[in-house]
């Protein structure tokens, strides 16, 4: 048993500091060190074992991840474990760390011992904690801020009411909060001190004495380095003005505003120290370092649903001054998709040749960062594109967008946008969509609907983002909502209302282990459908771009791209059926013998609901292991709700400068289902068969369990996190 006892807390702190600074040869791991296989705490009630384990250096061997737990149970392989060994010199210091931890939180009489159960190469460690009775707070007085701060509210936020343990950590946090509040009200030299009296056998009597000092106003604001951007532009993004009371929060907000400008590489805002005695003005120095005005970037990526992609950007970060940004973007996608005939490694681009052709985007975008107010920005763009949604449609369009974004808070913004677009569909790609969803199956009618039309919605979006990183968050959450309305007065021939919501939450359970969850919901409702004089009448027509689809690497990963929800089986009457055989009989024969001969096409729905949960475990600097559970469903309409489908899976990530390279393997538990069948006729028309067929691509031929399991796996390769 090891016991550390001291009655002098100051001496204990000095001993701990000295031990941390002086190197010890005994701390080096050797082959004779015992592995710590057990670590537990007994007697602790006020704090959990997890809280106490975070204080000490001694740890036990653990499985690297919950996802690797099966390997840890049945093997002793090193790749699955984080090995921990006993350091005889560190253990007494851990006892001291725990005593100081308790003392700082009011448990002044706490003591800690250890019991070690040693074997040849292993050791089991138990920390025996005797917490004792905490020192209570008898009284807490805050003085010096009368008439400036609400002392009752400050006391409540400190959570140090009389009777509570004398927690010095909370006390220090409360003092820092008082100082920050005063600095934001102009008292930038405020001093906050404490006087704590602890009589023998009694509770703590705390007196927080505050000296606010002089209240300062902002004097002269000196801006340097902004010649190219414009000094007036820099001043517009400052949240303070000369004559206003000084605020430390205003200084930080202004610095964030300047850093958000692409034209600024570095910004520093500080106060001048050339104040005279009795002066109540403080001068502010603003130093700006402009970014390189023009930059060219190029890159590429690959995924199973977009094949090889390349992109090039030319950016002017200070277009005609004023920190305006002008950017030209050129992008190509589906490169080599036709070479691989839509197969691996481009297996999700689509099953027909029309989806294998090159996609492109040519876009010119302009950003005015200051629009009427520093809280507003104006953005506009012009573009031409060819885009394909795998197995749903191929669309070419030219369009524009104009939007105004207002920052409501530092992490909250709202945008109003108008997006007129003139575009049409490749009729060979969208024919199934219009036939199954809206009963428009004649080739001539499909051709009329596929011709270019105006889609011009007015959109209002709201974003609240409290994540700690824009690309790989480990804590926080975000909520995004968008509503669209397209009708006669917006100049749109497609007329509808649409609402979409997405929210995600991230929580770091421990270092390197993150629990992430994402919710997606949406609904679209046609008002007049498509208004076009020479097209078939249909008040329930919804533009395929605005329908909802699910399934794929950014959605429910047990399904292929867009294949969750309503789908239809496509049969080629010439290639798949013998001459003279009725189409219905042919479809049933194909379903029973080789259902993979069908082309399964998604048709989407007017409503969607999705939920994804991920457990992300770091496996070093570059690798990450992920376990996920996706569930969701696409509904034909908001009133026809069906049970969601749940698909589990596992993935691996390799972190690169352009984002994590991602392989996800999802498992599809779906059973056999009845699906409608459409047949393409030699003349180009489409006919929907009278009866659906039983579609079962997993067990149709009574396979072995291993073969069936393999068929249910879905592989997704892409770059970037799923959400």
XYZ file of C-alpha atoms in Angstrom:
723
model
C 0.000 0.000 0.000
C 1.210 3.481 -0.815
C 0.103 6.425 1.278
C 0.789 10.114 0.760
C -0.171 12.335 3.678
C 0.485 16.046 4.072
C -1.114 18.709 6.178
C 0.404 21.567 4.188
C -1.483 22.071 0.880
C 0.951 24.710 -0.381
C 3.851 22.336 0.152
C 1.872 19.618 -1.649
C 1.391 21.815 -4.709
C 5.118 22.682 -4.777
C 6.042 19.018 -4.542
C 3.686 18.192 -7.414
C 5.146 20.947 -9.588
C 8.718 19.856 -8.848
C 7.896 16.240 -9.653
C 6.397 17.260 -12.982
C 9.445 19.342 -13.960
C 12.237 16.966 -12.903
C 12.708 14.099 -15.364
C 12.895 10.595 -13.976
C 14.684 7.716 -15.606
C 12.253 5.362 -13.963
C 9.397 6.668 -16.072
C 10.745 5.199 -19.262
C 8.798 2.123 -20.347
C 10.816 -1.083 -20.338
C 10.057 -4.632 -21.307
C 9.806 -5.545 -17.601
C 7.008 -3.051 -16.830
C 3.736 -4.539 -15.667
C 0.706 -3.883 -17.806
C -2.154 -2.163 -15.958
C -5.134 -4.427 -16.631
C -7.477 -3.003 -13.973
C -8.047 0.504 -12.634
C -10.897 1.325 -10.269
C -11.943 3.781 -7.597
C -13.690 2.910 -4.360
C -15.315 5.259 -1.869
C -15.897 8.107 -4.335
C -19.444 9.482 -4.258
C -19.190 13.170 -5.157
C -17.257 12.501 -8.374
C -17.427 9.633 -10.847
C -14.597 7.262 -11.618
C -14.365 8.827 -15.086
C -13.814 12.288 -13.523
C -11.068 10.969 -11.266
C -9.381 8.927 -14.003
C -9.051 12.100 -16.059
C -6.972 13.682 -13.256
C -4.236 11.060 -13.008
C -1.497 9.864 -15.340
C -1.857 6.168 -14.538
C -4.295 4.499 -16.903
C -5.223 0.938 -17.799
C -5.026 -0.939 -21.073
C -8.184 -0.273 -23.034
C -9.718 -1.224 -26.312
C -9.023 1.497 -28.870
C -12.660 1.691 -29.869
C -16.068 0.315 -29.071
C -16.094 -0.834 -32.672
C -13.009 -3.005 -32.048
C -14.434 -4.521 -28.868
C -15.044 -7.983 -30.427
C -11.317 -8.214 -31.257
C -10.404 -7.098 -27.738
C -12.611 -9.808 -26.226
C -11.181 -12.718 -28.211
C -7.609 -11.612 -28.994
C -4.697 -9.841 -27.392
C -3.497 -8.283 -30.639
C -1.822 -4.934 -30.305
C -3.712 -3.180 -33.111
C -6.957 -3.203 -31.081
C -5.545 -2.065 -27.708
C -4.033 1.045 -26.181
C -1.425 -0.486 -23.876
C -0.775 1.089 -20.456
C 2.043 0.196 -18.044
C 2.674 0.888 -14.371
C 5.087 3.724 -13.611
C 6.200 3.307 -9.994
C 7.418 6.916 -9.796
C 4.188 8.386 -11.180
C 1.819 6.604 -8.803
C 2.603 8.677 -5.655
C 2.145 11.849 -7.690
C -1.257 10.583 -8.852
C -2.281 10.303 -5.200
C -1.266 13.917 -4.724
C -3.170 14.943 -7.852
C -6.355 13.362 -6.521
C -6.011 15.043 -3.112
C -5.502 18.436 -4.755
C -8.485 17.761 -7.019
C -10.694 17.122 -3.994
C -9.250 20.014 -2.008
C -9.900 22.505 -4.804
C -13.541 21.398 -4.819
C -14.117 21.795 -1.095
C -13.196 18.346 0.237
C -10.257 19.495 2.347
C -10.108 16.365 4.497
C -10.094 13.879 1.606
C -7.426 11.181 1.612
C -6.413 8.643 -1.023
C -4.593 5.290 -0.785
C -3.848 2.584 -3.327
C -3.981 -1.178 -3.343
C -1.932 -3.006 -5.997
C -2.607 -6.607 -6.952
C 0.503 -7.710 -8.815
C 1.052 -10.708 -11.038
C 4.040 -11.639 -13.184
C 3.350 -9.208 -16.042
C 0.132 -7.506 -14.949
C -1.084 -5.290 -12.144
C -4.557 -4.308 -10.944
C -4.764 -0.911 -9.202
C -7.494 0.254 -6.817
C -7.624 3.832 -5.516
C -9.272 3.962 -2.073
C -10.915 7.355 -1.584
C -12.115 8.734 1.742
C -13.882 11.934 0.718
C -14.812 13.190 4.147
C -17.239 16.018 4.757
C -16.891 19.004 2.399
C -16.283 22.475 3.736
C -19.548 24.379 3.226
C -20.016 28.002 2.265
C -21.477 30.025 5.127
C -21.738 33.315 3.249
C -20.875 34.864 -0.111
C -20.734 38.644 -0.487
C -20.051 40.449 -3.760
C -19.168 44.124 -3.306
C -18.031 46.975 -5.517
C -20.444 46.417 -8.416
C -23.600 47.886 -6.924
C -25.519 49.722 -9.609
C -23.418 48.120 -12.346
C -24.208 44.398 -12.187
C -27.105 42.407 -10.751
C -25.249 40.740 -7.862
C -28.088 38.286 -7.165
C -27.947 37.039 -10.756
C -24.148 36.820 -10.695
C -24.286 34.783 -7.488
C -26.833 32.365 -8.995
C -24.693 31.818 -12.083
C -21.658 31.053 -9.920
C -23.621 28.194 -8.268
C -21.991 28.961 -4.922
C -24.982 29.461 -2.697
C -24.575 29.122 1.100
C -24.497 25.450 2.072
C -22.777 24.323 -1.142
C -19.185 22.944 -1.004
C -16.462 25.583 -1.114
C -15.434 24.943 -4.737
C -12.449 27.093 -5.661
C -12.731 26.137 -9.354
C -16.219 27.591 -9.580
C -15.149 30.575 -7.509
C -12.360 31.417 -9.960
C -14.715 30.986 -12.915
C -17.166 33.357 -11.229
C -14.477 35.986 -10.664
C -13.418 35.732 -14.312
C -17.047 36.161 -15.384
C -17.416 39.333 -13.285
C -14.222 40.779 -14.775
C -15.400 39.965 -18.324
C -18.793 41.587 -17.735
C -17.163 44.748 -16.460
C -14.720 44.886 -19.356
C -17.619 44.659 -21.799
C -19.250 47.643 -20.075
C -16.161 49.849 -20.411
C -14.384 49.073 -17.135
C -11.367 47.620 -18.845
C -9.060 47.919 -15.798
C -11.475 46.189 -13.427
C -9.870 44.180 -10.621
C -11.671 41.309 -8.904
C -10.194 39.883 -5.691
C -11.397 37.375 -3.142
C -11.108 37.195 0.613
C -11.957 33.721 1.933
C -11.992 33.118 5.691
C -12.138 29.518 6.889
C -12.463 29.383 10.678
C -11.560 26.051 12.334
C -14.562 23.753 12.282
C -16.710 26.280 10.415
C -17.771 27.093 6.876
C -16.149 29.426 4.376
C -16.956 33.121 4.461
C -16.235 34.553 1.043
C -16.040 38.209 0.136
C -15.486 39.048 -3.538
C -14.186 42.605 -3.675
C -14.409 44.365 -7.014
C -12.781 47.612 -8.049
C -14.320 48.616 -11.402
C -12.029 51.602 -11.897
C -12.590 54.193 -14.628
C -15.186 53.610 -17.301
C -13.584 54.202 -20.697
C -14.922 55.255 -24.045
C -13.353 54.549 -27.423
C -11.203 57.437 -28.601
C -9.362 57.514 -31.914
C -9.413 54.387 -34.114
C -6.184 54.057 -36.096
C -6.335 51.662 -39.105
C -3.103 50.483 -40.743
C -2.399 48.210 -43.718
C -5.808 48.595 -45.404
C -4.759 50.736 -48.349
C -5.752 48.160 -50.999
C -8.982 47.103 -49.305
C -10.022 50.563 -48.224
C -9.904 51.995 -44.724
C -13.610 52.825 -44.853
C -14.425 49.133 -45.542
C -12.387 48.003 -42.532
C -14.122 50.561 -40.319
C -17.532 49.307 -41.464
C -16.751 45.843 -40.082
C -15.828 47.188 -36.649
C -18.669 46.757 -34.170
C -17.562 49.804 -32.131
C -17.307 53.498 -32.944
C -15.474 56.439 -31.430
C -17.347 57.785 -28.412
C -18.958 54.461 -27.475
C -18.091 52.662 -24.253
C -15.178 50.249 -24.618
C -16.146 46.570 -24.906
C -13.739 43.630 -24.989
C -16.441 41.547 -26.658
C -16.763 44.200 -29.355
C -13.020 43.991 -29.997
C -13.208 40.213 -30.473
C -16.333 40.388 -32.671
C -14.678 42.988 -34.894
C -11.602 40.838 -35.274
C -13.780 37.857 -36.288
C -15.541 40.052 -38.870
C -12.229 41.021 -40.463
C -10.922 37.453 -40.469
C -14.094 36.377 -42.300
C -13.135 38.552 -45.281
C -11.258 36.641 -47.983
C -9.311 39.794 -48.739
C -7.781 39.805 -45.227
C -5.024 37.357 -44.276
C -4.446 38.653 -40.740
C -6.119 41.204 -38.488
C -5.154 42.438 -35.048
C -7.102 44.880 -32.875
C -5.640 46.215 -29.639
C -5.863 49.197 -27.333
C -3.204 51.851 -27.066
C -1.361 52.289 -23.771
C -0.630 56.006 -24.207
C -3.327 57.119 -21.765
C -2.763 60.122 -19.499
C -3.745 60.234 -15.844
C -7.461 60.926 -15.530
C -8.093 60.344 -19.228
C -11.333 58.392 -19.919
C -10.636 57.714 -23.587
C -8.760 54.720 -24.967
C -7.416 54.712 -28.505
C -7.711 51.562 -30.627
C -5.137 50.275 -33.115
C -6.346 48.128 -36.027
C -3.663 46.335 -38.027
C -4.677 44.556 -41.256
C -2.550 42.362 -43.493
C -4.203 41.862 -46.920
C -4.322 38.428 -48.500
C -2.880 37.758 -51.937
C -5.372 39.487 -54.237
C -5.630 36.776 -56.892
C -5.347 33.032 -56.523
C -5.845 30.000 -58.772
C -6.713 26.561 -57.409
C -7.312 23.191 -58.989
C -8.165 19.786 -57.597
C -9.820 16.487 -58.211
C -11.743 13.747 -56.464
C -13.422 10.433 -57.021
C -16.533 8.744 -55.721
C -18.716 5.867 -56.874
C -21.621 8.235 -57.671
C -19.661 10.977 -59.483
C -16.712 8.954 -60.824
C -13.642 11.128 -61.394
C -14.206 14.873 -60.878
C -11.945 17.865 -61.496
C -12.418 21.493 -60.555
C -10.523 24.724 -61.162
C -11.150 28.125 -59.570
C -9.858 31.605 -60.303
C -10.525 34.046 -57.467
C -10.093 37.798 -57.195
C -10.336 38.477 -53.459
C -10.444 42.245 -53.775
C -12.355 42.907 -56.987
C -12.176 46.683 -57.626
C -11.394 47.144 -53.914
C -13.821 47.017 -51.012
C -13.037 43.337 -50.218
C -15.422 42.276 -52.991
C -14.854 38.765 -54.308
C -15.221 37.523 -57.875
C -14.758 33.824 -58.541
C -14.855 31.759 -61.721
C -15.426 28.010 -61.281
C -15.163 25.246 -63.868
C -16.005 21.651 -62.932
C -16.158 18.342 -64.790
C -17.700 15.129 -63.464
C -18.378 11.578 -64.613
C -14.927 11.436 -66.201
C -14.248 7.843 -67.345
C -17.800 6.737 -66.426
C -18.416 5.631 -70.001
C -15.020 3.897 -70.092
C -16.075 1.694 -67.180
C -19.626 1.314 -68.612
C -21.079 2.547 -65.333
C -19.311 -0.233 -63.413
C -16.767 -0.164 -60.615
C -15.181 2.217 -59.686
C -18.102 4.340 -60.963
C -20.860 1.925 -59.995
C -23.362 4.517 -58.716
C -23.407 7.000 -61.613
C -26.408 5.250 -63.178
C -27.274 2.042 -64.963
C -27.965 3.483 -68.411
C -25.633 5.105 -70.909
C -27.296 8.510 -70.698
C -26.020 8.842 -67.090
C -22.403 8.082 -68.076
C -21.838 11.251 -70.089
C -19.768 14.164 -68.816
C -21.341 16.536 -66.334
C -20.126 20.124 -66.172
C -20.528 23.400 -64.332
C -19.320 26.828 -65.414
C -20.085 29.499 -62.824
C -19.264 33.144 -62.162
C -19.928 34.300 -58.595
C -19.761 37.769 -57.025
C -19.774 38.589 -53.305
C -20.280 42.029 -51.771
C -19.393 41.525 -48.069
C -20.869 44.861 -46.952
C -24.425 45.541 -48.102
C -26.155 48.493 -46.430
C -24.874 47.176 -43.059
C -21.860 45.169 -41.899
C -24.346 42.474 -40.863
C -25.532 42.043 -44.476
C -23.797 40.546 -47.500
C -24.945 40.314 -51.103
C -24.164 37.370 -53.365
C -24.974 36.776 -57.034
C -24.008 34.135 -59.567
C -24.481 33.083 -63.176
C -24.032 29.484 -64.256
C -24.484 26.863 -66.940
C -24.509 23.192 -66.049
C -25.292 19.644 -66.965
C -26.106 17.559 -63.905
C -27.260 14.012 -63.475
C -28.985 12.418 -60.518
C -28.160 8.710 -60.872
C -31.005 6.725 -62.426
C -33.456 9.637 -61.971
C -32.763 12.355 -64.553
C -30.180 14.276 -66.559
C -30.707 18.010 -66.746
C -29.057 20.922 -68.551
C -29.751 24.473 -67.411
C -28.586 28.053 -67.353
C -29.517 30.196 -64.409
C -28.774 32.952 -61.947
C -29.107 33.639 -58.254
C -29.238 36.769 -56.143
C -29.280 36.541 -52.363
C -28.947 38.718 -49.291
C -27.673 37.194 -46.046
C -28.047 38.875 -42.674
C -26.080 37.815 -39.614
C -28.531 37.843 -36.710
C -25.968 36.634 -34.191
C -22.374 35.493 -34.412
C -23.523 31.940 -35.212
C -26.955 32.618 -36.686
C -27.869 33.939 -40.117
C -30.872 34.221 -42.411
C -30.856 34.483 -46.219
C -33.369 35.518 -48.855
C -32.626 34.310 -52.384
C -34.186 34.416 -55.841
C -33.071 31.612 -58.199
C -34.421 31.804 -61.756
C -33.288 28.937 -63.961
C -34.107 27.863 -67.509
C -33.533 24.167 -68.052
C -34.846 20.918 -69.418
C -34.399 17.165 -69.088
C -32.948 14.507 -71.294
C -36.129 12.633 -72.172
C -34.360 9.252 -72.133
C -33.384 9.837 -68.501
C -36.628 11.288 -67.128
C -39.188 9.183 -69.020
C -39.602 6.621 -66.222
C -39.973 9.390 -63.644
C -42.858 11.106 -65.454
C -44.561 7.854 -66.448
C -44.630 6.240 -63.000
C -45.282 9.351 -60.916
C -47.709 11.242 -63.106
C -48.995 8.774 -65.695
C -47.351 10.601 -68.614
C -45.963 7.686 -70.627
C -46.352 8.575 -74.301
C -43.095 9.512 -75.949
C -44.494 12.731 -77.444
C -45.880 13.883 -74.068
C -42.608 13.126 -72.274
C -40.752 15.099 -74.906
C -42.973 18.140 -74.330
C -42.494 18.056 -70.550
C -38.743 17.537 -70.873
C -38.262 20.665 -72.985
C -36.711 23.719 -71.243
C -38.976 25.590 -68.829
C -38.584 28.230 -66.122
C -37.996 27.161 -62.534
C -37.820 30.327 -60.417
C -38.327 29.877 -56.660
C -38.043 32.469 -53.917
C -36.187 30.872 -50.975
C -35.828 31.831 -47.322
C -33.221 29.927 -45.296
C -32.060 30.039 -41.682
C -28.871 28.609 -40.171
C -27.784 28.316 -36.550
C -24.328 26.756 -36.230
C -22.713 26.090 -32.857
C -20.197 23.457 -33.940
C -16.529 23.835 -33.039
C -15.245 23.187 -36.567
C -16.706 23.751 -40.048
C -15.218 20.549 -41.532
C -14.717 17.972 -38.747
C -16.727 19.027 -35.690
C -16.343 17.108 -32.444
C -18.733 19.166 -30.320
C -21.776 21.354 -30.859
C -24.736 21.295 -33.191
C -26.292 23.021 -36.175
C -29.837 23.542 -37.409
C -30.669 24.551 -40.989
C -34.106 25.199 -42.454
C -35.195 26.376 -45.914
C -38.552 27.198 -47.414
C -39.217 27.730 -51.141
C -42.169 29.148 -52.981
C -42.502 29.186 -56.774
C -45.517 30.578 -58.588
C -46.882 33.064 -61.055
C -45.407 36.108 -59.318
C -41.906 34.626 -59.145
C -41.945 33.931 -62.909
C -41.885 30.144 -62.520
C -43.650 27.636 -64.759
C -43.202 24.988 -62.063
C -45.372 26.034 -59.122
C -44.991 24.526 -55.672
C -44.177 25.060 -52.007
C -41.270 23.232 -50.342
C -39.880 22.991 -46.798
C -36.660 21.211 -45.753
C -35.026 20.853 -42.338
C -31.674 19.396 -41.326
C -30.051 19.253 -37.888
C -26.942 17.556 -36.527
C -25.333 17.153 -33.120
C -21.745 16.222 -32.225
C -20.445 15.159 -28.814
C -16.952 14.041 -27.860
C -17.485 11.179 -25.412
C -13.769 11.021 -24.710
C -10.613 12.076 -26.493
C -10.756 10.711 -30.036
C -14.285 9.255 -29.738
C -17.158 11.314 -31.177
C -20.869 10.532 -31.246
C -22.583 12.258 -34.190
C -26.244 12.320 -35.208
C -28.071 13.921 -38.140
C -31.791 14.412 -38.803
C -33.243 15.312 -42.215
C -36.898 16.023 -43.005
C -38.692 17.609 -45.942
C -41.984 17.992 -47.767
C -42.987 19.497 -51.127
C -46.493 20.261 -52.327
C -47.408 21.296 -55.885
C -49.784 24.233 -56.221
C -50.457 24.317 -59.959
C -47.825 21.816 -61.087
C -46.374 22.664 -64.488
C -47.994 25.555 -66.348
C -47.194 25.099 -70.059
C -49.643 25.574 -72.886
C -48.605 22.607 -75.045
C -47.913 20.125 -72.234
C -50.298 17.506 -70.798
C -52.379 18.909 -67.946
C -51.257 17.761 -64.505
C -51.808 19.751 -61.328
C -49.716 17.334 -59.269
C -46.506 17.602 -61.319
C -43.412 18.330 -59.223
C -40.109 19.147 -60.864
C -37.744 16.175 -60.351
C -35.135 18.560 -58.940
C -37.478 19.410 -56.069
C -38.623 15.880 -55.263
C -36.973 14.064 -52.345
C -34.691 11.062 -52.718
C -32.739 9.010 -50.189
C -30.082 6.326 -50.153
C -26.388 6.599 -50.949
C -23.111 7.719 -49.343
C -24.610 10.895 -47.807
C -27.892 9.262 -46.818
C -29.056 5.763 -45.792
C -25.951 3.789 -46.714
C -27.529 0.333 -46.831
C -29.061 1.375 -50.183
C -27.629 2.455 -53.495
C -27.869 6.013 -54.720
C -31.505 7.235 -54.342
C -32.863 3.660 -54.079
C -34.582 4.074 -50.706
C -38.297 4.699 -51.082
C -40.521 4.328 -54.154
C -38.759 2.562 -57.026
C -39.828 0.925 -60.245
C -38.388 -1.993 -62.225
C -37.579 -1.338 -65.870
C -37.832 -4.088 -68.451
C -36.566 -3.803 -72.012
C -39.220 -5.549 -74.116
C -36.691 -6.303 -76.887
C -33.574 -7.376 -74.956
C -35.147 -9.008 -71.871
C -38.171 -10.816 -73.363
C -38.506 -13.466 -76.028
C -40.664 -12.604 -79.006
C -44.315 -13.494 -78.469
C -44.066 -13.838 -74.676
C -46.527 -11.523 -72.863
C -44.759 -8.750 -70.977
C -46.364 -9.664 -67.642
C -45.236 -13.265 -67.960
C -41.751 -12.152 -68.981
C -41.462 -9.833 -65.961
C -42.501 -12.564 -63.540
C -40.006 -14.982 -65.087
C -37.152 -12.460 -64.765
C -38.123 -11.730 -61.134
C -38.038 -15.425 -60.269
C -34.806 -16.358 -62.088
C -32.567 -13.269 -62.098
C -34.070 -10.079 -60.631
C -30.763 -8.253 -61.159
C -31.652 -8.243 -64.864
C -34.135 -5.471 -64.063
C -32.976 -1.868 -63.955
C -34.237 -0.503 -60.647
C -35.086 3.188 -60.980
C -35.987 5.534 -58.114
C -38.990 7.801 -58.587
C -38.672 9.833 -55.377
C -41.419 11.223 -53.233
C -42.998 14.393 -51.897
C -41.719 13.807 -48.361
C -38.649 12.339 -46.668
C -37.456 11.532 -43.139
C -33.943 10.362 -42.234
C -31.895 9.772 -39.091
C -28.210 8.836 -39.043
C -26.054 8.055 -36.001
C -22.268 7.638 -36.172
C -19.617 6.661 -33.648
C -16.268 8.011 -34.876
C -13.055 6.685 -33.319
C -9.611 8.082 -34.160
C -6.992 5.406 -34.819
C -4.026 7.753 -34.964
C -3.261 10.905 -36.897
C -4.622 9.802 -40.266
C -7.045 6.910 -39.730
C -10.544 6.845 -38.286
C -12.979 3.989 -37.704
C -16.734 4.636 -37.916
C -19.772 2.615 -36.978
C -23.107 3.927 -38.204
C -26.806 3.302 -38.038
C -28.942 4.907 -40.763
C -32.699 4.837 -40.986
C -35.211 6.606 -43.158
C -37.936 6.494 -45.755
C -39.210 8.449 -48.750
C -42.986 8.844 -48.987
C -45.107 9.360 -52.067
C -46.942 12.069 -50.160
C -46.920 13.507 -46.661
C -50.159 11.709 -45.844
C -48.835 8.236 -46.766
C -46.402 7.432 -43.954
C -44.560 4.107 -44.060
C -42.238 2.445 -41.554
C -38.591 3.525 -41.908
C -35.885 1.041 -42.874
C -32.839 0.690 -40.625
C -29.416 -0.153 -42.083
C -26.294 -0.638 -39.915
C -22.767 -0.424 -41.206
C -19.100 0.251 -40.646
C -16.610 2.541 -42.352
C -12.983 3.593 -42.469
C -11.587 7.084 -43.063
C -8.169 8.235 -44.198
C -7.618 11.927 -43.535
C -6.191 13.912 -46.458
C -5.693 17.681 -47.021
C -8.848 17.769 -49.180
C -10.982 15.864 -46.695
C -11.262 12.290 -45.431
C -11.200 9.543 -48.035
C -14.153 7.392 -47.040
C -15.160 3.765 -47.479
C -18.549 2.858 -45.987
C -20.092 -0.613 -45.994
C -23.819 -0.635 -45.286
C -26.038 -3.652 -44.690
C -29.482 -3.808 -46.329
C -31.941 -5.902 -44.257
C -34.846 -5.480 -46.697
C -37.126 -8.410 -47.425
C -38.931 -9.219 -50.666
C -41.349 -6.555 -51.843
C -43.891 -5.974 -54.624
C -42.686 -3.415 -57.138
C -44.329 -2.004 -60.262
C -42.779 -2.806 -63.631
C -42.588 -0.608 -66.700
C -41.508 -1.881 -70.093
C -39.839 0.161 -72.794
C -41.335 -0.615 -76.198
C -39.512 -0.610 -79.556
C -41.213 2.660 -80.589
C -39.916 4.465 -77.485
C -43.198 4.492 -75.558
C -43.388 3.201 -72.002
C -46.108 0.974 -70.623
C -46.696 0.119 -66.980
C -47.679 -3.519 -66.451
C -50.971 -4.299 -64.759
C -49.516 -6.275 -61.848
C -46.402 -5.708 -59.762
C -43.856 -8.502 -59.338
C -42.151 -9.919 -56.266
C -38.687 -8.373 -56.190
C -36.083 -10.170 -54.060
C -32.474 -9.686 -55.244
C -31.013 -11.277 -52.087
C -32.701 -14.697 -51.619
C -34.407 -15.422 -54.977
C -32.264 -18.527 -55.628
C -32.117 -19.856 -52.044
C -28.430 -18.929 -51.533
C -26.190 -19.832 -48.594
C -26.155 -17.487 -45.592
C -22.721 -16.204 -46.571
C -23.800 -15.463 -50.159
C -26.954 -13.741 -48.944
C -24.944 -11.656 -46.461
C -22.545 -10.583 -49.215
C -25.401 -9.577 -51.531
C -26.853 -7.340 -48.825
C -23.656 -5.321 -48.410
C -23.419 -1.950 -50.127
C -20.021 -0.321 -50.698
C -19.621 3.459 -50.969
C -16.368 5.269 -51.836
C -16.255 9.054 -51.557
C -14.403 12.050 -50.125
C -15.748 13.960 -47.117
C -17.810 12.951 -44.122
C -21.390 11.752 -44.547
C -22.529 14.812 -42.547
